[in-house]
Coordinates of C-alpha atoms in Angstrom, one line a residue:
M24 CA 135.4 -198.4 28.4
A25 CA 135.4 -199.2 32.2
N26 CA 132.0 -197.7 32.7
E27 CA 130.7 -199.7 29.7
I28 CA 132.0 -203.0 31.2
I29 CA 130.4 -202.0 34.5
R30 CA 127.1 -201.2 32.9
N31 CA 127.0 -204.5 31.0
S32 CA 127.7 -206.4 34.3
L33 CA 124.6 -204.9 35.9
H34 CA 122.3 -207.0 33.6
S35 CA 119.9 -204.0 33.3
A36 CA 118.9 -204.5 37.0
L37 CA 115.9 -202.2 36.4
D38 CA 114.3 -204.9 34.3
Y39 CA 114.4 -207.4 37.1
I40 CA 112.6 -205.4 39.8
I41 CA 109.5 -207.3 41.1
P42 CA 106.8 -205.9 41.0
A43 CA 107.8 -203.9 37.9
P44 CA 107.6 -200.2 38.7
A45 CA 105.0 -198.0 37.0
E46 CA 107.7 -195.8 35.6
A47 CA 111.5 -196.5 35.5
S48 CA 114.2 -195.1 33.3
A49 CA 118.0 -195.5 33.4
K50 CA 120.2 -192.4 33.6
S51 CA 123.9 -191.7 33.0
G52 CA 126.2 -192.5 35.9
I53 CA 126.8 -195.1 38.7
F54 CA 126.4 -194.9 42.5
R55 CA 129.2 -196.7 44.3
F56 CA 129.0 -198.0 47.9
C57 CA 131.9 -196.9 50.0
F58 CA 132.9 -197.1 53.6
D59 CA 131.8 -193.4 54.1
T60 CA 128.3 -194.1 52.7
K61 CA 125.6 -193.2 55.2
I62 CA 121.8 -193.8 55.4
I63 CA 120.3 -190.6 56.5
I64 CA 116.7 -190.3 57.6
S65 CA 115.1 -186.8 57.2
D66 CA 114.0 -184.9 60.3
K67 CA 110.4 -185.3 59.1
A68 CA 110.6 -189.0 59.1
S69 CA 108.1 -191.4 60.7
A70 CA 109.3 -193.6 63.5
T71 CA 108.9 -196.6 61.3
D72 CA 111.5 -195.3 58.8
Y73 CA 114.2 -196.5 61.1
D74 CA 112.9 -200.1 60.7
A75 CA 113.1 -199.7 57.0
A76 CA 116.6 -198.2 57.2
K77 CA 117.8 -201.2 59.3
L78 CA 116.5 -203.5 56.5
L79 CA 118.5 -201.5 54.0
K80 CA 121.6 -201.5 56.2
E81 CA 121.5 -205.3 56.5
T82 CA 121.2 -205.8 52.8
I83 CA 124.1 -203.5 52.0
F84 CA 126.3 -205.4 54.5
D85 CA 125.2 -208.8 53.1
K86 CA 126.1 -207.8 49.5
T87 CA 129.1 -205.6 50.1
G88 CA 130.5 -206.2 53.6
I89 CA 130.3 -202.5 54.2
P90 CA 128.8 -201.6 57.6
V91 CA 127.0 -198.3 56.7
E92 CA 125.7 -196.1 59.5
I93 CA 122.2 -194.8 60.0
Q94 CA 121.9 -191.1 60.8
K95 CA 119.2 -188.5 61.0
G96 CA 119.4 -185.0 59.5
E97 CA 120.1 -183.2 56.2
K98 CA 121.1 -184.8 52.9
K99 CA 124.9 -185.1 52.2
T100 CA 126.9 -186.0 49.2
G101 CA 127.4 -189.8 48.9
C102 CA 124.5 -190.7 51.1
I103 CA 121.2 -192.6 50.9
Y104 CA 118.6 -190.1 51.9
M105 CA 115.1 -191.1 53.1
E106 CA 112.9 -188.0 52.5
R107 CA 109.3 -187.4 53.4
C108 CA 107.3 -185.3 51.0
E109 CA 103.8 -184.2 50.2
G110 CA 101.5 -185.1 47.2
L111 CA 102.0 -188.9 47.0
S112 CA 99.5 -191.5 48.0
D113 CA 100.3 -193.8 51.0
E114 CA 102.0 -196.6 48.9
E115 CA 103.4 -194.4 46.2
Y116 CA 107.2 -193.6 46.2
E117 CA 110.0 -192.1 44.1
L118 CA 113.5 -193.5 44.0
T119 CA 116.3 -191.6 42.3
V120 CA 119.9 -192.9 42.0
S121 CA 122.7 -190.7 40.8
E122 CA 126.5 -190.7 41.0
D123 CA 126.3 -188.5 44.1
E124 CA 123.4 -189.9 46.1
I125 CA 120.3 -192.1 46.3
V126 CA 117.1 -190.4 47.4
A127 CA 113.9 -192.3 48.4
R128 CA 110.9 -190.0 48.6
A129 CA 107.5 -190.9 50.0
C130 CA 104.5 -189.4 51.8
G131 CA 103.3 -192.5 53.7
D132 CA 104.9 -195.2 55.8
R133 CA 104.3 -197.9 53.3
G134 CA 105.5 -195.8 50.4
M135 CA 108.9 -195.3 52.2
L136 CA 109.2 -199.0 53.0
Y137 CA 108.5 -199.9 49.4
A138 CA 111.1 -197.5 48.1
V139 CA 113.6 -199.2 50.4
Q140 CA 112.5 -202.6 49.2
T141 CA 113.0 -201.6 45.6
L142 CA 116.5 -200.3 46.5
R143 CA 117.2 -203.6 48.3
Q144 CA 116.3 -205.4 45.1
L145 CA 118.7 -203.2 43.1
I146 CA 121.5 -203.9 45.6
N147 CA 120.8 -207.7 45.6
L148 CA 121.0 -207.6 41.8
S149 CA 124.0 -205.3 41.4
G150 CA 126.1 -205.3 44.6
Y151 CA 128.6 -202.5 45.1
I152 CA 127.4 -200.4 42.1
I153 CA 123.9 -199.2 41.3
E154 CA 123.1 -197.9 37.8
A155 CA 121.7 -194.3 37.9
C156 CA 118.0 -194.4 37.4
C157 CA 114.7 -192.7 38.2
I158 CA 111.7 -194.7 39.5
K159 CA 108.1 -193.6 40.2
D160 CA 105.9 -196.3 41.4
R161 CA 102.4 -197.0 42.8
P162 CA 100.1 -200.1 43.0
K163 CA 97.2 -200.9 40.7
I164 CA 95.3 -202.7 43.5
Q165 CA 95.1 -201.4 47.0
N166 CA 94.9 -204.7 49.0
R167 CA 97.4 -207.4 48.1
G168 CA 97.6 -210.4 50.3
F169 CA 98.8 -214.0 50.8
Y170 CA 96.8 -216.7 52.5
H171 CA 98.7 -219.6 54.1
D172 CA 97.2 -222.8 55.6
A173 CA 98.3 -223.2 59.2
S174 CA 95.8 -226.0 60.0
R175 CA 95.5 -229.1 57.9
G176 CA 98.7 -230.9 58.6
R177 CA 101.6 -228.3 58.9
I178 CA 102.0 -225.7 61.6
R179 CA 105.2 -223.9 60.9
K180 CA 107.7 -222.5 63.4
L181 CA 107.3 -218.8 64.4
S182 CA 110.6 -218.0 62.7
S183 CA 109.2 -219.5 59.4
Y184 CA 106.1 -217.3 59.6
K185 CA 108.3 -214.3 60.2
K186 CA 110.3 -215.2 57.1
L187 CA 107.1 -215.5 55.2
A188 CA 106.2 -211.9 56.3
D189 CA 109.6 -210.8 55.1
I190 CA 109.0 -212.2 51.7
C191 CA 105.6 -210.7 51.5
S192 CA 107.0 -207.3 52.3
Y193 CA 110.0 -207.6 49.9
F194 CA 107.5 -208.0 47.1
K195 CA 105.1 -205.3 48.4
L196 CA 102.2 -207.4 49.7
N197 CA 100.4 -205.6 52.5
Q198 CA 98.1 -208.4 54.0
L199 CA 98.8 -211.8 55.4
Q200 CA 96.4 -214.4 56.7
L201 CA 97.0 -217.8 58.5
Y202 CA 94.2 -220.3 58.1
V203 CA 93.1 -221.7 61.5
E204 CA 90.7 -224.5 62.1
H205 CA 91.9 -226.2 65.3
S206 CA 95.6 -225.1 65.3
F207 CA 95.3 -222.3 67.9
L208 CA 95.5 -223.2 71.6
F209 CA 92.1 -221.8 72.8
S210 CA 91.6 -222.0 76.5
N211 CA 88.9 -224.7 76.1
F212 CA 90.6 -226.6 73.2
T213 CA 92.9 -228.9 75.2
E214 CA 91.3 -232.0 73.9
V215 CA 91.4 -230.7 70.3
C216 CA 95.1 -229.8 70.5
R217 CA 96.5 -232.6 72.7
D218 CA 98.1 -234.4 69.8
D219 CA 99.3 -231.3 68.1
T220 CA 101.7 -228.4 68.4
P221 CA 99.4 -225.4 68.1
L222 CA 99.9 -221.7 67.8
T223 CA 99.6 -219.8 71.0
A224 CA 98.4 -216.3 71.9
E225 CA 102.0 -215.2 72.4
D226 CA 102.9 -216.5 68.9
I227 CA 100.1 -214.4 67.4
L228 CA 101.0 -211.3 69.4
E229 CA 104.7 -211.5 68.3
L230 CA 103.9 -212.2 64.7
D231 CA 101.3 -209.4 64.6
D232 CA 103.9 -207.0 66.0
Y233 CA 106.5 -208.2 63.5
C234 CA 104.1 -207.8 60.5
A235 CA 103.2 -204.3 61.7
K236 CA 106.8 -203.2 61.4
L237 CA 106.6 -204.4 57.8
H238 CA 103.3 -202.5 57.2
I239 CA 101.5 -205.8 56.7
E240 CA 98.1 -206.4 58.2
L241 CA 98.0 -209.8 59.9
I242 CA 94.3 -210.6 59.5
P243 CA 92.7 -213.3 61.7
S244 CA 91.2 -216.2 59.7
I245 CA 89.3 -218.8 61.6
S246 CA 86.7 -221.4 60.7
T247 CA 83.4 -220.5 62.3
F248 CA 80.9 -222.7 60.3
G249 CA 82.4 -225.4 58.1
H250 CA 85.8 -227.1 58.2
L251 CA 85.7 -228.0 61.9
Y252 CA 86.3 -231.8 61.3
K253 CA 88.9 -232.3 64.1
V254 CA 87.0 -230.1 66.5
L255 CA 83.7 -231.8 66.0
R256 CA 85.2 -235.3 66.4
T257 CA 86.1 -234.6 70.1
K258 CA 84.1 -235.6 73.1
S259 CA 84.0 -231.9 74.1
F260 CA 82.4 -230.6 70.9
Q261 CA 80.8 -233.6 69.0
H262 CA 77.3 -232.5 70.1
L263 CA 77.7 -229.4 67.9
C264 CA 78.2 -231.4 64.7
E265 CA 75.5 -231.4 62.0
L266 CA 75.9 -235.2 61.6
D267 CA 75.2 -237.8 64.2
D268 CA 78.1 -239.7 65.8
P269 CA 81.0 -237.9 64.1
R270 CA 83.4 -240.0 66.0
K271 CA 82.2 -243.3 64.8
E272 CA 84.5 -243.4 61.8
K273 CA 88.3 -243.4 62.2
F274 CA 90.2 -240.3 61.2
S275 CA 90.4 -239.8 57.4
L276 CA 92.3 -237.2 55.4
E277 CA 89.6 -237.6 52.7
D278 CA 86.7 -237.2 55.1
R279 CA 88.3 -234.1 56.7
M280 CA 87.8 -232.3 53.4
Q281 CA 84.1 -233.2 53.4
H282 CA 82.4 -233.5 56.8
H283 CA 82.9 -230.6 59.2
T284 CA 79.8 -228.4 59.6
L285 CA 78.2 -226.9 62.7
N286 CA 74.5 -227.6 63.5
V287 CA 72.9 -224.2 63.1
T288 CA 69.7 -225.2 64.9
D289 CA 71.6 -225.6 68.2
D290 CA 72.2 -222.3 69.9
R291 CA 75.3 -223.7 71.5
S292 CA 77.0 -223.6 68.1
F293 CA 76.8 -219.9 68.0
E294 CA 78.0 -219.6 71.6
F295 CA 81.0 -221.7 70.6
V296 CA 81.8 -219.3 67.7
K297 CA 81.5 -216.3 70.0
R298 CA 83.9 -217.9 72.5
E299 CA 86.4 -218.5 69.7
L300 CA 86.1 -214.9 68.4
D301 CA 86.3 -213.4 71.9
E302 CA 89.6 -215.0 72.6
F303 CA 91.2 -214.8 69.1
L304 CA 90.3 -211.3 67.8
P305 CA 91.9 -209.2 70.5
L306 CA 95.4 -210.6 69.5
F307 CA 95.3 -208.7 66.2
R308 CA 95.5 -205.0 65.6
T309 CA 93.7 -205.1 62.3
D310 CA 90.1 -204.2 62.0
Y311 CA 89.4 -207.1 59.6
V312 CA 88.5 -210.7 60.4
N313 CA 88.0 -213.6 58.0
I314 CA 85.2 -215.9 59.3
C315 CA 85.7 -218.4 56.4
A316 CA 82.3 -220.0 56.3
D317 CA 83.1 -222.0 53.2
E318 CA 82.2 -225.5 52.0
T319 CA 79.4 -226.2 54.4
F320 CA 78.7 -229.5 52.7
D321 CA 76.7 -231.2 55.4
L322 CA 74.3 -228.2 56.0
G323 CA 70.7 -229.4 56.1
K324 CA 71.7 -233.1 55.7
G325 CA 71.5 -234.1 59.4
K326 CA 70.2 -232.4 62.5
S327 CA 69.0 -229.3 60.6
K328 CA 67.3 -231.3 57.8
K329 CA 63.8 -230.2 59.0
L330 CA 64.7 -226.5 58.9
A331 CA 66.3 -227.0 55.5
E332 CA 63.0 -228.3 54.2
E333 CA 61.2 -225.3 55.6
I334 CA 63.5 -222.4 54.5
G335 CA 66.2 -223.9 52.3
T336 CA 69.9 -224.4 53.0
G337 CA 70.7 -221.1 51.3
Q338 CA 68.7 -219.1 53.8
M339 CA 70.0 -221.2 56.7
Y340 CA 73.5 -220.4 55.5
V341 CA 72.9 -216.6 55.3
D342 CA 71.1 -216.5 58.6
F343 CA 73.9 -218.1 60.5
V344 CA 76.7 -216.2 58.7
N345 CA 74.7 -213.0 59.4
R346 CA 74.8 -213.7 63.1
I347 CA 78.5 -214.2 63.1
M348 CA 79.2 -211.1 61.0
K349 CA 77.0 -208.9 63.1
Y350 CA 78.8 -210.1 66.2
C351 CA 82.2 -209.3 64.6
I352 CA 80.9 -205.8 63.6
E353 CA 79.8 -205.2 67.2
K354 CA 83.4 -205.9 68.2
G355 CA 84.7 -203.3 65.7
K356 CA 85.8 -205.8 63.0
K357 CA 85.0 -205.8 59.2
P358 CA 84.0 -209.4 58.2
M359 CA 85.5 -211.3 55.3
F360 CA 84.1 -214.7 54.1
W361 CA 84.8 -217.2 51.4
G362 CA 82.4 -216.8 48.5
D363 CA 81.8 -220.4 47.2
I364 CA 78.3 -220.6 48.9
I365 CA 77.0 -217.1 48.2
V366 CA 77.9 -217.2 44.5
G367 CA 75.3 -220.1 44.3
S368 CA 72.7 -217.8 45.8
P369 CA 73.7 -214.3 44.8
E370 CA 70.2 -212.9 45.4
K371 CA 70.8 -213.5 49.1
A372 CA 74.0 -211.5 49.2
S373 CA 72.0 -208.3 49.8
Q374 CA 71.0 -209.7 53.2
L375 CA 74.6 -209.6 54.4
P376 CA 76.1 -206.5 56.1
K377 CA 77.4 -203.8 53.7
Q378 CA 80.8 -204.0 55.4
A379 CA 81.2 -207.7 54.4
I380 CA 84.0 -208.6 51.9
C381 CA 83.5 -211.7 49.8
L382 CA 86.6 -213.7 49.1
N383 CA 85.9 -214.9 45.7
W384 CA 88.1 -218.0 45.1
G385 CA 88.6 -220.0 41.9
Y386 CA 91.6 -222.2 41.1
S387 CA 91.1 -223.5 37.6
E388 CA 93.7 -222.9 34.9
E389 CA 90.8 -221.8 32.8
E390 CA 88.9 -220.0 35.5
K391 CA 85.9 -218.1 34.1
E392 CA 84.9 -214.6 35.1
D393 CA 81.2 -215.4 35.7
N394 CA 81.3 -215.4 39.5
T395 CA 83.3 -212.2 39.6
R396 CA 80.8 -210.5 37.3
I397 CA 77.9 -211.8 39.3
L398 CA 79.2 -210.5 42.6
H399 CA 80.2 -207.2 40.9
D400 CA 76.6 -206.8 39.6
V401 CA 74.9 -207.5 42.9
P402 CA 77.0 -205.5 44.1
V403 CA 79.2 -207.2 46.7
R404 CA 82.6 -206.0 47.9
Q405 CA 85.1 -208.7 46.8
Y406 CA 88.7 -209.8 46.7
L407 CA 89.8 -212.1 43.9
C408 CA 91.5 -215.2 45.3
P409 CA 93.6 -217.4 43.1
G410 CA 96.0 -220.2 44.3
V411 CA 99.6 -221.3 44.1
Q412 CA 98.6 -224.8 43.1
G413 CA 100.7 -226.8 45.6
W414 CA 98.0 -228.7 47.5
N415 CA 97.6 -232.4 46.6
H416 CA 101.0 -232.4 44.9
F417 CA 104.6 -233.2 45.7
I418 CA 105.8 -230.2 43.8
N419 CA 103.7 -227.1 43.0
R420 CA 102.3 -226.9 39.5
L421 CA 103.8 -223.5 38.5
D422 CA 102.2 -223.7 35.0
A423 CA 98.8 -223.9 36.6
A424 CA 99.6 -221.3 39.2
Y425 CA 100.7 -218.8 36.5
K426 CA 97.5 -219.3 34.5
N427 CA 95.2 -219.2 37.4
I428 CA 96.8 -216.2 39.1
S429 CA 97.1 -214.1 36.0
L430 CA 93.5 -214.8 35.1
M431 CA 92.2 -213.8 38.5
C432 CA 94.3 -210.7 38.7
G433 CA 93.0 -209.8 35.3
Y434 CA 89.4 -210.1 36.6
A435 CA 90.3 -208.0 39.6
F436 CA 91.3 -205.2 37.3
K437 CA 88.3 -205.6 35.0
Y438 CA 85.7 -205.6 37.8
D439 CA 87.4 -203.2 40.2
A440 CA 87.9 -205.7 43.0
E441 CA 89.1 -204.2 46.3
G442 CA 91.9 -206.7 46.6
V443 CA 93.7 -209.9 45.6
L444 CA 94.3 -212.6 48.1
N445 CA 96.6 -215.4 46.8
T446 CA 96.0 -218.7 48.6
D447 CA 98.2 -221.6 49.7
W448 CA 96.3 -224.6 51.0
G449 CA 97.5 -227.7 52.8
D450 CA 94.9 -230.3 51.8
F451 CA 95.6 -234.0 52.7
G452 CA 98.3 -233.3 55.3
H453 CA 100.2 -230.4 53.7
L454 CA 102.8 -232.7 52.1
Q455 CA 104.3 -230.0 49.8
D456 CA 107.3 -227.9 51.1
P457 CA 106.4 -224.3 51.9
A458 CA 109.3 -223.2 49.7
F459 CA 107.5 -224.4 46.6
S460 CA 104.8 -221.7 47.1
I461 CA 107.1 -218.7 47.0
P462 CA 107.1 -218.4 43.1
G463 CA 103.2 -218.4 43.2
L464 CA 103.3 -215.8 46.0
I465 CA 105.5 -213.6 43.8
Y466 CA 103.2 -214.0 40.8
G467 CA 100.3 -212.7 42.9
A468 CA 102.4 -209.8 44.3
A469 CA 103.8 -208.8 40.9
F470 CA 100.5 -209.0 39.0
S471 CA 98.3 -207.2 41.6
W472 CA 100.8 -204.4 41.9
S473 CA 101.7 -203.6 38.3
G474 CA 99.9 -206.0 35.9
I475 CA 100.4 -209.3 34.2
V476 CA 103.6 -210.2 32.3
P477 CA 104.4 -213.2 30.2
E478 CA 105.2 -216.5 32.1
A479 CA 108.8 -216.9 30.7
V480 CA 109.6 -213.3 31.7
I481 CA 108.4 -213.5 35.3
N482 CA 110.1 -216.9 35.8
S483 CA 113.4 -215.5 34.5
K484 CA 113.1 -212.4 36.8
I485 CA 112.3 -214.5 39.9
S486 CA 115.1 -217.0 39.1
R487 CA 117.7 -214.2 39.0
L488 CA 116.3 -211.8 41.7
Y489 CA 115.1 -214.1 44.4
Y490 CA 117.1 -217.3 43.8
G491 CA 120.4 -215.8 42.6
D492 CA 120.3 -217.8 39.4
D493 CA 122.3 -216.0 36.7
T494 CA 121.3 -218.6 34.1
E495 CA 117.6 -217.7 34.8
Q496 CA 116.6 -221.3 34.3
L497 CA 115.7 -222.4 37.8
L498 CA 111.9 -221.8 37.6
G499 CA 111.7 -223.3 34.2
I500 CA 113.1 -226.5 35.5
F501 CA 110.9 -226.2 38.6
R502 CA 107.9 -225.8 36.3
D503 CA 108.9 -228.9 34.2
L504 CA 109.3 -231.1 37.3
G505 CA 105.8 -230.3 38.5
M506 CA 104.3 -231.2 35.1
L507 CA 106.1 -234.6 35.2
E508 CA 103.9 -235.8 38.0
D509 CA 102.3 -239.2 37.0
N510 CA 99.9 -239.5 39.9
N511 CA 99.4 -236.8 42.6
W512 CA 99.4 -237.0 46.3
W513 CA 95.6 -236.8 46.6
Q514 CA 95.3 -240.0 44.5
F515 CA 98.0 -241.7 46.6
V516 CA 96.4 -240.8 49.9
V517 CA 92.8 -241.7 48.9
L518 CA 93.9 -245.1 47.5
I519 CA 95.8 -246.0 50.7
E520 CA 92.8 -244.9 52.9
H521 CA 90.5 -247.0 50.7
L522 CA 92.9 -249.9 50.9
D523 CA 92.9 -249.5 54.7
G524 CA 89.3 -250.6 55.0
K525 CA 87.2 -247.8 53.5
S526 CA 86.3 -249.9 50.4
K527 CA 85.2 -253.4 49.7
P528 CA 87.5 -255.3 47.2
D529 CA 85.3 -254.6 44.1
E530 CA 85.0 -250.9 45.1
L531 CA 88.7 -250.7 45.6
K532 CA 89.5 -252.1 42.2
G533 CA 87.1 -249.8 40.6
F534 CA 88.6 -246.8 42.3
Y535 CA 92.1 -247.9 41.4
E536 CA 91.2 -248.2 37.7
S537 CA 89.6 -244.8 37.8
L538 CA 93.0 -243.3 38.7
N539 CA 94.4 -244.3 35.3
I540 CA 97.7 -245.3 36.8
V541 CA 100.4 -246.0 34.1
K542 CA 103.8 -247.6 34.2
P543 CA 106.0 -244.8 35.5
E544 CA 109.4 -245.5 33.9
I545 CA 109.1 -242.9 31.1
N546 CA 108.3 -240.0 33.4
A547 CA 110.9 -241.2 36.0
G548 CA 113.6 -240.9 33.3
L549 CA 112.5 -237.4 32.3
I550 CA 112.5 -236.4 36.0
D551 CA 116.1 -237.7 36.4
K552 CA 117.1 -235.7 33.3
K553 CA 115.6 -232.5 34.7
L554 CA 117.3 -233.0 38.1
D555 CA 120.6 -233.3 36.3
E556 CA 119.9 -230.0 34.5
L557 CA 119.2 -228.5 37.9
R558 CA 122.3 -229.8 39.5
A559 CA 124.4 -228.6 36.6
I560 CA 123.4 -224.9 37.1
A561 CA 123.0 -224.9 40.9
K562 CA 126.6 -224.3 41.8
N563 CA 126.3 -220.5 41.7
F564 CA 122.8 -220.1 43.1
G565 CA 122.2 -217.8 46.1
E566 CA 121.1 -219.2 49.5
E567 CA 117.4 -219.3 48.5
G568 CA 118.2 -221.1 45.3
I569 CA 120.2 -223.8 47.1
Y570 CA 117.4 -224.2 49.6
L571 CA 114.8 -224.7 46.9
T572 CA 117.1 -227.0 44.8
S573 CA 117.6 -229.4 47.7
R574 CA 113.9 -229.7 48.3
L575 CA 113.1 -230.1 44.6
I576 CA 115.6 -233.0 44.5
L577 CA 114.0 -234.7 47.5
F578 CA 110.4 -234.2 46.4
A579 CA 111.0 -235.2 42.8
E580 CA 112.3 -238.5 44.2
G581 CA 109.1 -238.7 46.2
Q582 CA 107.1 -238.2 43.0
K583 CA 108.9 -241.1 41.3
L584 CA 108.6 -243.4 44.3
T585 CA 104.9 -243.0 44.9
S586 CA 104.1 -243.5 41.2
R587 CA 106.1 -246.7 41.2
A588 CA 104.5 -247.8 44.5
L589 CA 100.9 -247.3 43.1
F590 CA 101.8 -249.2 39.9
L591 CA 103.2 -252.1 42.0
L592 CA 100.2 -252.1 44.3
G593 CA 97.9 -252.5 41.3
Q594 CA 100.0 -255.3 39.9
K595 CA 100.1 -257.0 43.3
L596 CA 96.3 -256.6 44.1
F597 CA 94.6 -256.7 40.7
G598 CA 97.1 -257.7 38.0
A599 CA 98.3 -261.0 36.7
A600 CA 102.0 -260.3 37.3
D601 CA 103.8 -262.9 39.3
N602 CA 107.2 -262.9 41.0
I603 CA 107.1 -259.2 41.9
Q604 CA 107.3 -259.5 45.7
D605 CA 111.0 -258.7 45.7
K606 CA 110.2 -255.5 43.8
C607 CA 107.5 -254.7 46.3
D608 CA 109.8 -255.3 49.3
D609 CA 112.4 -253.1 47.7
M610 CA 109.8 -250.4 47.1
A611 CA 108.6 -250.5 50.7
T612 CA 112.2 -250.0 51.9
A613 CA 112.7 -247.1 49.5
L614 CA 109.5 -245.3 50.7
E615 CA 110.6 -245.6 54.3
S616 CA 114.1 -244.3 53.5
W617 CA 112.5 -241.4 51.7
L618 CA 110.2 -240.7 54.6
Y619 CA 113.2 -240.5 56.9
Q620 CA 114.7 -237.7 54.8
Y621 CA 111.3 -236.0 54.5
K622 CA 111.0 -235.8 58.3
K623 CA 114.3 -234.0 58.6
I624 CA 113.3 -231.5 55.9
W625 CA 109.8 -231.0 57.6
R626 CA 111.4 -230.3 61.0
V627 CA 113.7 -227.6 59.6
D628 CA 110.7 -225.3 58.8
S629 CA 107.8 -226.6 60.7
R630 CA 106.6 -227.8 64.1
E631 CA 105.9 -231.5 64.5
S632 CA 102.1 -230.8 64.0
E633 CA 100.6 -233.6 61.9
L634 CA 103.8 -235.0 60.4
F635 CA 102.6 -238.3 61.8
R636 CA 99.7 -238.4 59.4
V637 CA 101.9 -238.1 56.3
S638 CA 104.1 -240.8 57.9
D639 CA 101.1 -243.0 58.5
V640 CA 100.0 -242.9 54.8
L641 CA 103.5 -243.8 53.6
C642 CA 103.9 -246.6 56.2
K643 CA 100.6 -248.1 55.3
C644 CA 101.6 -248.2 51.7
A645 CA 104.9 -249.9 52.7
D646 CA 102.9 -252.5 54.8
A647 CA 100.6 -253.2 51.9
L648 CA 103.5 -253.7 49.5
R649 CA 105.0 -256.3 51.9
E650 CA 101.8 -258.2 52.6
C651 CA 101.3 -261.5 50.7
K652 CA 98.9 -261.2 47.8

């Protein structure tokens, strides 16, 4: 009877492991943690096994209070034994739990770490007692990564990037990239970074070392062609811009997404790229580099227009990318690049080096497989790159993230992609909190390792395992809150920038009407109801659940406020409503009060970076609300 009660209390922990193991079966019996429990590393262990053992020791102490000791030698009754064996692939592992012992078996370093990560999940789910079981596991896709924007607004603290690496490892991802446009302190970048808090060489070296101990490749990712808006607006580098006088217009978050391309007809552009790579690449131990080279919107429209008329922008693109890739290869690096340009000219892909890996991105909820098939047929080496759907929103759209990530992972299986790289961008100032991207990260990790599972199932598993939510409702509420967004952050930013002098009055009215802004009271009431549901179940959440909940509460309020502010602005500027100035004044105060709390939340996780730009948008809205009609 006692064993039955214990077994029922375990909530079938095997069912909650993420990613789901390839093979897992429950057995008779229970392993109990005691004060004489030891972690024993076999004599044949790799030096990195001790790092994995320390992770396991920390989890056991956190969940039981028992300070188990780490030893090296032969297996003993009652121990956790980390055993090296032959015949398994590098990431494959076996984990056996019985009444007398727990044995983790692996051939490779990653396999042993992943056995330990699975055991840590079982401990986090079950605490002092682990149900006897047998697990045999291996990944479906070899390269599984996460891509995080460290440029367009938010540069996080080094401790936050380390925590991101911890999460990636916990869910068995093996690659991590941080997107850099201007956010690294290059020796000749002082003008670019003088209003920022950039990453330094020491930051990268420390993070690279930290990732290596988790068997994660930290891959350099740096803009080398497009997306150099901030760089090309400086006095030091404006001469390299495709467009004339890039500094003539004041800074715009909207323009930053559109105008940012190097002039390929100027040899100094390539020298600039070489200097960047020479300084950046030696900081990383990986043999990969992502040169980005995406969204070169201005190519052939300015200084290179004559060359574009002669050979076409497609050939111009391939020629310049080829120079960059060959230079990387000479330095012993395998180049990666974003695929949005090459899928438009797939016949030119054969001109690129055979080592090149195309990062084939697509973010639609109904993303088609056409581009994947085209690149497969060329053939081109490719990763499939979905997204966590947080950019341009207060709260990530989990419904869209699930659909997009599951589709792209499915295409990766169908067309034998070499990897999946799940992306997290920071468009328009990186308003969204990084905590909101973790469920999407887990979707990508789970599906690329073991295959796609139903949305409700994965949300329940994540709620319980990662957020400590025994009700398994947290991610469902999170999902609903994102879907209750009236108007998104992109719409809000662009309207405020157009209001701030980018549009004439008639153009501004036309743009406002195109946003289809509705009276927000109905959605505001639904948001409040969802927040009350969240508060009601949050009392027993784990640490990560509480952290996420607090941010959902704040950002949901931001959703409501900006929707109301947009509606009031429309009434004030274009409507017939009178006597609303008091409401506008109150709304301006509410926005500024929310911004005060937002700044505190930002500074917990991130450096100051471009917080001032988010603040500037909200303050301009408040000013517009207070101005007389």
